[in-house]
Structures are given as C-alpha cells and as structure tokens.
DNA sequence: CTGAAAGCGCTTACAG
DNA sequence: CTGAAAGCGCTTACAG
C-alpha cells in the first residue's frame, strides 16, 4: 500500500522484465513461476515470488490474452426487457450469485444486454472472441441462434430454450419435480397421510413438474392424493384453491402449495376458518422469499438456491471452457427450510 | 452470416494482415482505415472497407488493448451485501441503465463485487489496468480508499461518499432537494395552499434534503408550513406521521410525503378517516415504484429516473476517460408523474 | 532446470 | 498518402 505507484503509472505498473531483473532470472523463468510450472527450482520460485511481492506485479491481462487466446472473460447475456427481467428479483439474484462466484475465479463477468432493436449485435460480440464463454439468461434469446452459437462457443443456459433441447446444449436449472417431492416428503415424514396440493398452472412446465413431484412423493410412500386444485401463482388464486379444497369431499391434514405466494393466500383462508396450522393442517411450499417469512405461521418451504444457480452456471461454464464433459442438464441444489407451518 | 467460420476458427477469425492482403495494402494502411485516419485516399479506404466486409473482420481486442493501453472496459463496483444491494430493486435498475447505455458504446461493463472478506481485492483489480474506469455504487466502499483511487483512475460515484466530498471526485446522483420541490410545486400549482410534509429521517442527508426542498418550494410561493412529521420511509411510519398530522392544530389541504412507501401508509389513514384524496387532501411523493401504482388512488410522484442514473454514470465516466472536464456533481434528471392523488 | 528467440495481433512514430 | 519497422507485455516451443 505504501509504495504503490500513483497517477498514470498505475496503468503501466511493474512488468515481467522488472520482476525477472529483480530476481536475477530470465523472463521465461519468471513467467514459468507465475504460471506454476513444475520445472523450476524451489529457490528460483522463492526469488521470483519475492520480486513479484516487492514490485506488486500483476500480469498484463491484454498481453496474456493475446498470446493465450483466452480472454478470461465470460458474458452474462440478459434480455433488454425491463419488466420481465430486472423487475424480477429472481434474475437479480442469479446475476449476483454468478458475479460473486466469478469474483472467486480468474474470470470477469461482463453484462451483455441483448438489444431488441438489434439482437444480432450481442451475437456478433460473442462470436468475435471477446469472451471465453457465455451464460444465457433470456427465454427470448434461447432461440435457434443461441443453440447454434453453443456449437462454436461454450454456452450455459439458465433457462430451458424454447426450441427443443438437443444434446449439444447445457442447462443449469432447478429440478422442479424434486423440489415438490422434497416438500411433500417432508410432510409425509412429519406424519401426514392425506396430503392435498395447490398446483401451479398446468400450462407451464414448472407447474406440471411440481405437480408431478408431489404425486411421485405420495406414490413412493404408498399414499393416495387428497385433493388437487390449480392456481396461477398469485395469493388470491391460492386462497381460492384452498376454498375449493375445503369444499371438497375428502379431508386432508396437509397441503403442498406449488408457490409461496399461493401458500400465503391459502394460509389466510385457513386462518379465517379457524383451522390451525400446523396442528390441523400442515403446509409446505416452494420459494424461500418474503412471502414465506411474513405469514403467520411462517412457511416451511424449499429454497431454490437462486444465487447458487448463478454460481453453478459459472462453474459449469468453466468446466465447459476447460473442455471437460458436462451433462446436458445440471440441477441446482435445493434445500428444505423448516418453519412453523409444518 | 452464410460464410462465417465456425468452431475454434471463431476465436481466431480473420486478421489484419488478411484484410491488408485482400485489399492490396500494408498493415499500416489497413489499420489507418480501421481507425479512421484522415490521411488515406478515398479509394484505398473503399478497398480496405470492402476487404473488411468480405472477411467479416473485427479487430482483436487484446492486441489493440495491449498497444493502446486501453481496455475498453469499465467496472461497476457493487457491494457484496445482498440484503442491502440486490434485494433493492433500485440498484438493479441502476445497473440495468448502465448496462443498456454501455451496450451502445464501445465499452464493456464488468461487474466487480467488493468482497467483504477481502475488500482490497477489488481495489487491486481496479489499479491493475484491467479497466479504463470505474463506477462505484456502494456506500460502504465510498471510503477514503476509493477517494484515493479516483486520483489514479477515472471514477464516478453513484452515491455520496461517506467521507467529505472534495473537488477531486465525481458524483452522479439525483437532487433530492429539487425532487421534493418539484412535488411540492405541483401541489401549489394545483391550488393547494396549506401543505404539510411527512419527512424522511433527518439523520440521513436524503431526508434532510427532501425536507429542505419542500420548505423551499413553500417559501418561494410565499406559503407557510402546514405541518411536518418525520417517518422512517416505511408505510407504517407514514401512517403514524399522518395520524400525528391529523391530530395537530393547523389544518392542511395537501401533503408531500418524502417516500412512496410513507405516502402509501398515509393514504390508508386518510381513507380510514373518510378523508377524500385528492378532494380534501392532495398527496404527492417521491419514487415511481410499485407503491405509487397499487394505492387508491394511485400516487402523483416524482420519477427519479433510476435507470437514467446508471446511463448518466456511464456517460460521465466516458467523458472523464476522454479527459474532459466534468463537474463534481452531475444531477440526474427527474420528472413529475401525475396520478390520481393530486 | 533455464534462457534466447519467436510470435500473439495490433498501432504508431519514422521515413519516404 | 503509404510502408517497413519497432514495440505493446506476455507465453512457449526449442535448445541446451
């Protein structure tokens, strides 16, 4: 800190030959030490490292990039549409997770906005060797263009591409089926036997998958379904679904709601009917967000590790860049968070 | 599109000598055309440009960066703290605005997370010539370290640094005083004469500035204060402040609330008392967010142009990088959005 | 284990 | 207006 250069010197800074001279070795040897080559004497390594420390040397990124043909940069491709993207804290969290993880690696994360007026611009940027790989976070862009891009550049998708999935691409996403099963299994483990569900819209794959997970967990435990009503992920729809469930013939001692917002709505109805949670009816859901902590009682839920998804996307891309084999689908770890509703 | 190379070729791609050969000129001349040098024949320019187009040539960024000592990259420094940062849509919007604007320039935007465990890491990165400039968005980091950094690297702050402001630094921020005055002036223009305020915490500079703006607008119009109660930006505190205002001696026909959340709380109280908005009491506030559109009636407010702030930060940094003179403080344009509450 | 040399792809004085 | 040459700061075969 004390002896660091200031002003424009900061941009030039100490150079490899400076290190080499101070250490009394050649540039080649200094470079080998820097890059962790095994073929260097212990003593030489020490001398070079000392020189590096003394000078506060850091390799020039451009020079290194030029010769290695690696940029050490990855792009996060995000859609331009504000409403669908930045307004959604989900995406902000994915980006944060990715940025945090990237900061622990040698890669820089560049934000690449896919302009609606010129979507090809982002593609050009990506194809021009500006980055070593790309993370794609937009449904919109998950078109055949990107599928094609992933043949010439390592690409990891954070969303399922609209066009069918072929073996060439790599996706990091949460396993909705497992998340639903995890919540349902938890209800079963706590002794519930008649478990209903408030499902998400069956027109969406996530909605279908979560319902399937609930069903599977029941089947695996030898239990039958105790009711199933569909909502649209809003609290109001959750409340309405709960009303229908209560009006139904079969009783139930637990409910798995496919989203926290719907669970919150359902809780209101139970409360207004004097049905105690969790004594009379246990509730478990998915999404560890503000809706699960502000309800009474707070909701047992499955944390989708959204920030972890961002991190996993980067980690997966790193493997791809290194040329390692990567499965087409990398699930994001999920976790049950137990609270008062079960 | 049709003749583009695929596979690893995408990373090498056409090179400057390829262009030069195809155009029948030297690398020097080709380079001059690419960089818009005036000392080239029209005909040569045409030939080179044709070769560039035919080859789909794009300059290698690393090579150019190496010789120019410019990275064409700027960093957006953001704090690690999730709760205070990514949870806040305000920051996501600033980032979006910056990324959008950057995509229209020659600069790439890199996300640089300031790790709490090793805050010096971000500084090292910045000092090492990895970027041409930095945008700083964290209060936390706006310490003397960054003030010092801004002496060796173009830096634009999106927040007021905690330590005093000296002439050396550059800030892009909204003018809270003006925003408050704008809202208050609007109330005055619509005929209100007894205008109270629900202020923000006077322990914060934004809180004080907004109160000052309200006061200034009244004074400019020759009006006196019709009440002033402090809140802490939460809806509950806005409701409480409104109760106190109503309990006070002097009547009022309008209220300027220093934040939309407080205005929302105040509206509830007015509604429960049967006080009509805007007939009996007009309300105007600051922040054009979800709280202003979901209330009854929706709130007249001042849009702080948060995305515009991000854009202005980038634009300001560009000017700084070019060596242009930039004022210490660049205000972000604000705008009155008129809705039903006034 | 180490060094001299070539080269990554560009830009820019320097001559002409 | 144009070209030959040097150089940006690194890495990496190639010899030794």
CSV table of C-alpha atoms in Angstrom, one decimal, chain A residues 67-333:
chain,number,residue,atom,x,y,z
A,67,UNK,CA,-0.8,-15.0,-26.6
A,68,UNK,CA,-3.0,-17.4,-24.8
A,69,UNK,CA,-6.0,-16.7,-27.0
A,70,UNK,CA,-8.1,-16.6,-23.9
A,71,UNK,CA,-9.9,-13.5,-22.6
A,72,UNK,CA,-10.6,-14.7,-19.1
A,73,UNK,CA,-14.0,-13.0,-19.5
A,74,UNK,CA,-17.4,-14.5,-19.7
A,75,UNK,CA,-20.6,-12.8,-20.7
A,76,UNK,CA,-23.9,-12.9,-19.0
A,77,UNK,CA,-26.5,-12.4,-21.7
A,78,UNK,CA,-29.6,-10.7,-20.5
A,79,UNK,CA,-32.7,-9.6,-22.3
A,80,UNK,CA,-33.4,-5.9,-22.7
A,81,UNK,CA,-37.0,-6.1,-21.5
A,82,UNK,CA,-37.0,-4.4,-18.1
A,83,UNK,CA,-40.3,-5.6,-16.9
A,84,UNK,CA,-39.6,-9.2,-17.4
A,85,UNK,CA,-36.1,-9.1,-16.2
A,86,UNK,CA,-34.7,-6.5,-13.8
A,87,UNK,CA,-38.1,-6.1,-12.2
A,88,UNK,CA,-37.8,-9.7,-11.2
A,89,UNK,CA,-35.7,-10.1,-8.1
A,90,UNK,CA,-35.1,-13.7,-9.2
A,91,UNK,CA,-32.8,-12.7,-12.0
A,92,UNK,CA,-31.1,-10.1,-9.9
A,93,UNK,CA,-30.3,-12.9,-7.5
A,94,UNK,CA,-29.0,-15.2,-10.3
A,95,UNK,CA,-26.7,-12.4,-11.5
A,96,UNK,CA,-25.5,-11.7,-8.1
A,97,UNK,CA,-24.7,-15.4,-7.5
A,98,UNK,CA,-22.9,-15.5,-10.8
A,99,UNK,CA,-20.9,-12.4,-10.1
A,100,UNK,CA,-20.0,-13.5,-6.6
A,101,UNK,CA,-18.8,-16.8,-7.8
A,102,UNK,CA,-16.9,-15.3,-10.7
A,103,UNK,CA,-15.1,-13.0,-8.4
A,104,UNK,CA,-13.5,-16.0,-6.8
A,105,UNK,CA,-12.2,-17.3,-10.1
A,106,UNK,CA,-10.0,-15.8,-12.7
A,107,UNK,CA,-12.9,-14.8,-14.8
A,108,UNK,CA,-14.5,-11.4,-15.2
A,109,UNK,CA,-18.2,-11.2,-15.7
A,110,UNK,CA,-19.4,-8.9,-18.4
A,111,UNK,CA,-23.1,-7.9,-18.7
A,112,UNK,CA,-24.3,-8.2,-22.2
A,113,UNK,CA,-27.6,-6.8,-23.0
A,114,UNK,CA,-29.5,-8.2,-25.9
A,115,UNK,CA,-30.9,-5.2,-27.6
A,116,UNK,CA,-34.3,-5.7,-29.1
A,117,UNK,CA,-33.6,-3.4,-31.9
A,118,UNK,CA,-30.5,-5.3,-32.9
A,119,UNK,CA,-30.4,-8.7,-31.3
A,120,UNK,CA,-27.7,-9.8,-33.7
A,121,UNK,CA,-25.3,-7.3,-32.0
A,122,UNK,CA,-24.9,-9.5,-28.9
A,123,UNK,CA,-24.2,-12.5,-31.1
A,124,UNK,CA,-21.6,-10.6,-33.1
A,125,UNK,CA,-19.9,-9.6,-29.8
A,126,UNK,CA,-20.0,-13.2,-28.6
A,127,UNK,CA,-18.7,-14.7,-31.9
A,128,UNK,CA,-15.8,-12.3,-32.1
A,129,UNK,CA,-13.6,-13.8,-29.4
A,130,UNK,CA,-14.4,-11.2,-26.9
A,131,UNK,CA,-15.3,-13.8,-24.3
A,132,UNK,CA,-14.4,-17.3,-23.5
A,133,UNK,CA,-17.9,-18.4,-22.9
A,134,UNK,CA,-21.5,-17.1,-22.3
A,135,UNK,CA,-24.2,-17.5,-19.8
A,136,UNK,CA,-27.7,-17.1,-21.3
A,137,UNK,CA,-30.5,-16.0,-19.1
A,138,UNK,CA,-33.2,-15.0,-21.5
A,139,UNK,CA,-36.0,-17.2,-22.8
A,140,UNK,CA,-36.4,-14.8,-25.6
A,141,UNK,CA,-32.9,-15.4,-26.8
A,142,UNK,CA,-32.9,-19.1,-26.3
A,143,UNK,CA,-33.7,-19.4,-29.9
A,144,UNK,CA,-32.0,-21.4,-32.6
A,145,UNK,CA,-29.4,-18.6,-32.9
A,146,UNK,CA,-28.1,-19.4,-29.4
A,147,UNK,CA,-28.4,-23.0,-29.9
A,148,UNK,CA,-26.2,-22.5,-33.0
A,149,UNK,CA,-23.8,-20.3,-31.0
A,150,UNK,CA,-23.3,-23.0,-28.5
A,151,UNK,CA,-21.7,-25.1,-31.1
A,152,UNK,CA,-18.8,-22.6,-31.6
A,153,UNK,CA,-18.6,-21.2,-28.1
A,154,UNK,CA,-19.1,-22.7,-24.6
A,155,UNK,CA,-22.6,-21.6,-23.6
A,156,UNK,CA,-24.6,-22.4,-20.5
A,157,UNK,CA,-28.3,-21.7,-20.4
A,158,UNK,CA,-30.1,-20.7,-17.2
A,159,UNK,CA,-33.4,-21.3,-18.8
A,160,UNK,CA,-34.8,-24.0,-20.9
A,161,UNK,CA,-34.6,-23.0,-24.5
A,162,UNK,CA,-37.9,-22.6,-26.2
A,163,UNK,CA,-36.8,-24.8,-29.1
A,164,UNK,CA,-36.4,-28.4,-28.2
A,165,UNK,CA,-33.3,-29.5,-26.3
A,166,UNK,CA,-30.7,-31.4,-28.2
A,167,UNK,CA,-27.6,-33.0,-26.7
A,168,UNK,CA,-25.4,-30.1,-27.8
A,169,UNK,CA,-26.5,-27.7,-25.2
A,170,UNK,CA,-26.0,-27.3,-21.4
A,171,UNK,CA,-28.6,-26.1,-19.0
A,172,UNK,CA,-28.4,-25.2,-15.3
A,173,UNK,CA,-31.8,-25.1,-13.7
A,174,UNK,CA,-33.6,-26.2,-10.6
A,175,UNK,CA,-35.4,-29.6,-10.7
A,176,UNK,CA,-39.0,-28.6,-10.1
A,177,UNK,CA,-40.1,-32.2,-9.7
A,178,UNK,CA,-37.5,-32.8,-6.9
A,179,UNK,CA,-38.4,-29.6,-5.2
A,180,UNK,CA,-42.0,-30.5,-5.0
A,181,UNK,CA,-41.1,-34.0,-3.9
A,182,UNK,CA,-38.9,-32.7,-1.2
A,183,UNK,CA,-41.6,-30.5,0.3
A,184,UNK,CA,-44.1,-33.4,0.1
A,185,UNK,CA,-41.7,-35.9,1.6
A,186,UNK,CA,-41.2,-33.6,4.5
A,187,UNK,CA,-44.9,-33.5,5.1
A,188,UNK,CA,-45.0,-37.3,5.0
A,189,UNK,CA,-42.1,-37.6,7.3
A,190,UNK,CA,-43.9,-35.5,9.9
A,191,UNK,CA,-46.7,-38.0,9.9
A,192,UNK,CA,-49.2,-36.5,7.5
A,193,UNK,CA,-51.0,-39.0,5.4
A,194,UNK,CA,-53.7,-37.1,3.5
A,195,UNK,CA,-51.8,-34.5,1.5
A,196,UNK,CA,-53.5,-32.2,-1.0
A,197,UNK,CA,-51.8,-29.8,-3.4
A,198,UNK,CA,-52.5,-26.4,-4.7
A,199,UNK,CA,-50.7,-26.7,-8.1
A,200,UNK,CA,-49.3,-24.1,-10.4
A,201,UNK,CA,-50.7,-23.6,-13.9
A,202,UNK,CA,-50.6,-26.8,-15.8
A,203,UNK,CA,-49.9,-24.8,-18.9
A,204,UNK,CA,-46.4,-24.2,-17.7
A,205,UNK,CA,-43.7,-26.9,-17.4
A,206,UNK,CA,-42.8,-25.8,-13.9
A,207,UNK,CA,-46.4,-26.1,-12.9
A,208,UNK,CA,-46.6,-29.6,-14.3
A,209,UNK,CA,-43.3,-30.7,-12.9
A,210,UNK,CA,-44.2,-29.6,-9.4
A,211,UNK,CA,-47.5,-31.4,-9.5
A,212,UNK,CA,-45.7,-34.5,-10.7
A,213,UNK,CA,-43.2,-34.3,-7.8
A,214,UNK,CA,-46.0,-34.1,-5.3
A,215,UNK,CA,-47.7,-37.1,-6.9
A,216,UNK,CA,-44.5,-39.1,-7.1
A,217,UNK,CA,-43.7,-38.5,-3.4
A,218,UNK,CA,-47.1,-39.7,-2.4
A,219,UNK,CA,-46.9,-42.7,-4.7
A,220,UNK,CA,-43.5,-43.6,-3.3
A,221,UNK,CA,-44.9,-43.5,0.2
A,222,UNK,CA,-47.9,-45.6,-0.8
A,223,UNK,CA,-50.3,-42.7,-0.2
A,224,UNK,CA,-53.1,-41.5,-2.4
A,225,UNK,CA,-53.9,-38.0,-3.4
A,226,UNK,CA,-56.0,-36.0,-1.0
A,227,UNK,CA,-57.1,-33.3,-3.4
A,228,UNK,CA,-55.6,-31.1,-6.2
A,229,UNK,CA,-56.6,-27.6,-7.1
A,230,UNK,CA,-54.9,-25.4,-9.6
A,231,UNK,CA,-53.8,-21.8,-9.0
A,232,UNK,CA,-51.9,-19.2,-11.1
A,233,UNK,CA,-49.1,-18.5,-8.6
A,234,UNK,CA,-50.9,-15.4,-7.1
A,235,UNK,CA,-52.0,-15.3,-3.4
A,236,UNK,CA,-55.6,-14.8,-4.5
A,237,UNK,CA,-55.5,-17.9,-6.6
A,238,UNK,CA,-54.0,-19.8,-3.7
A,239,UNK,CA,-56.9,-18.6,-1.4
A,240,UNK,CA,-59.5,-19.7,-4.0
A,241,UNK,CA,-57.9,-23.1,-4.4
A,242,UNK,CA,-57.9,-23.6,-0.7
A,243,UNK,CA,-61.6,-22.7,-0.6
A,244,UNK,CA,-62.3,-25.4,-3.2
A,245,UNK,CA,-60.1,-27.9,-1.3
A,246,UNK,CA,-62.1,-27.3,1.8
A,247,UNK,CA,-65.3,-27.6,0.0
A,248,UNK,CA,-64.2,-30.9,-1.5
A,249,UNK,CA,-65.3,-34.3,-0.2
A,250,UNK,CA,-62.1,-35.8,1.2
A,251,UNK,CA,-60.4,-34.3,4.2
A,252,UNK,CA,-56.7,-33.6,4.3
A,253,UNK,CA,-54.2,-33.0,7.0
A,254,UNK,CA,-51.6,-31.2,4.9
A,255,UNK,CA,-51.2,-29.2,1.7
A,256,UNK,CA,-48.3,-28.7,-0.6
A,257,UNK,CA,-48.7,-25.4,-2.4
A,258,UNK,CA,-46.6,-25.0,-5.6
A,259,UNK,CA,-45.6,-21.5,-4.7
A,260,UNK,CA,-45.1,-19.4,-1.7
A,261,UNK,CA,-47.5,-16.7,-2.8
A,262,UNK,CA,-50.3,-19.3,-3.2
A,263,UNK,CA,-49.4,-20.7,0.1
A,264,UNK,CA,-49.7,-17.3,1.7
A,265,UNK,CA,-53.2,-16.9,0.2
A,266,UNK,CA,-54.1,-20.4,1.4
A,267,UNK,CA,-53.0,-19.6,4.9
A,268,UNK,CA,-55.3,-16.7,5.1
A,269,UNK,CA,-58.3,-18.8,4.3
A,270,UNK,CA,-57.3,-21.5,6.8
A,271,UNK,CA,-56.9,-18.8,9.5
A,272,UNK,CA,-60.2,-17.2,8.7
A,273,UNK,CA,-61.9,-20.6,9.1
A,274,UNK,CA,-60.2,-21.2,12.4
A,275,UNK,CA,-58.3,-24.1,11.1
A,276,UNK,CA,-55.0,-24.3,12.9
A,277,UNK,CA,-51.7,-24.5,11.1
A,278,UNK,CA,-49.8,-26.8,11.6
A,279,UNK,CA,-52.0,-28.6,14.1
A,280,UNK,CA,-54.9,-29.3,11.9
A,281,UNK,CA,-53.3,-28.8,8.5
A,282,UNK,CA,-49.6,-28.6,7.8
A,283,UNK,CA,-48.4,-26.5,4.9
A,284,UNK,CA,-45.2,-26.7,2.8
A,285,UNK,CA,-44.3,-24.8,-0.3
A,286,UNK,CA,-41.6,-23.7,-2.7
A,287,UNK,CA,-39.6,-20.5,-2.9
A,288,UNK,CA,-37.8,-19.0,0.1
A,289,UNK,CA,-38.9,-15.4,-0.3
A,290,UNK,CA,-40.5,-12.7,1.6
A,291,UNK,CA,-43.9,-14.5,1.4
A,292,UNK,CA,-42.6,-17.4,3.5
A,293,UNK,CA,-41.4,-15.3,6.4
A,294,UNK,CA,-44.1,-12.7,6.8
A,295,UNK,CA,-47.0,-15.1,7.1
A,296,UNK,CA,-48.4,-16.5,10.3
A,297,UNK,CA,-47.1,-19.0,10.9
A,298,UNK,CA,-44.0,-18.6,8.7
A,299,UNK,CA,-43.9,-21.2,5.9
A,300,UNK,CA,-41.9,-24.3,5.6
A,301,UNK,CA,-40.5,-24.1,2.1
A,302,UNK,CA,-37.9,-25.3,-0.4
A,303,UNK,CA,-35.1,-22.9,-1.0
A,304,UNK,CA,-34.3,-22.9,-4.7
A,305,UNK,CA,-30.9,-21.5,-4.1
A,306,UNK,CA,-31.2,-18.9,-6.8
A,307,UNK,CA,-27.9,-17.3,-6.1
A,308,UNK,CA,-26.4,-20.8,-6.1
A,309,UNK,CA,-27.9,-21.2,-9.6
A,310,UNK,CA,-25.9,-18.2,-10.8
A,311,UNK,CA,-22.8,-19.7,-9.2
A,312,UNK,CA,-23.4,-23.1,-10.7
A,313,UNK,CA,-23.8,-21.6,-14.1
A,314,UNK,CA,-20.4,-20.0,-13.9
A,315,UNK,CA,-18.8,-23.2,-12.5
A,316,UNK,CA,-20.4,-25.2,-15.3
A,317,UNK,CA,-19.2,-22.8,-17.9
A,318,UNK,CA,-15.7,-23.0,-16.5
A,319,UNK,CA,-15.8,-26.8,-16.9
A,320,UNK,CA,-17.0,-26.4,-20.5
A,321,UNK,CA,-14.2,-23.9,-21.2
A,322,UNK,CA,-11.7,-26.4,-19.9
A,323,UNK,CA,-13.0,-28.9,-22.3
A,324,UNK,CA,-14.5,-31.2,-19.6
A,325,UNK,CA,-17.5,-33.2,-20.3
A,326,UNK,CA,-20.7,-31.7,-18.9
A,327,UNK,CA,-24.1,-33.2,-18.7
A,328,UNK,CA,-26.9,-31.5,-20.7
A,329,UNK,CA,-28.7,-30.8,-17.5
A,330,UNK,CA,-27.1,-29.6,-14.3
A,331,UNK,CA,-29.6,-29.4,-11.5
A,332,UNK,CA,-29.3,-26.7,-8.9
A,333,UNK,CA,-29.1,-28.0,-5.3
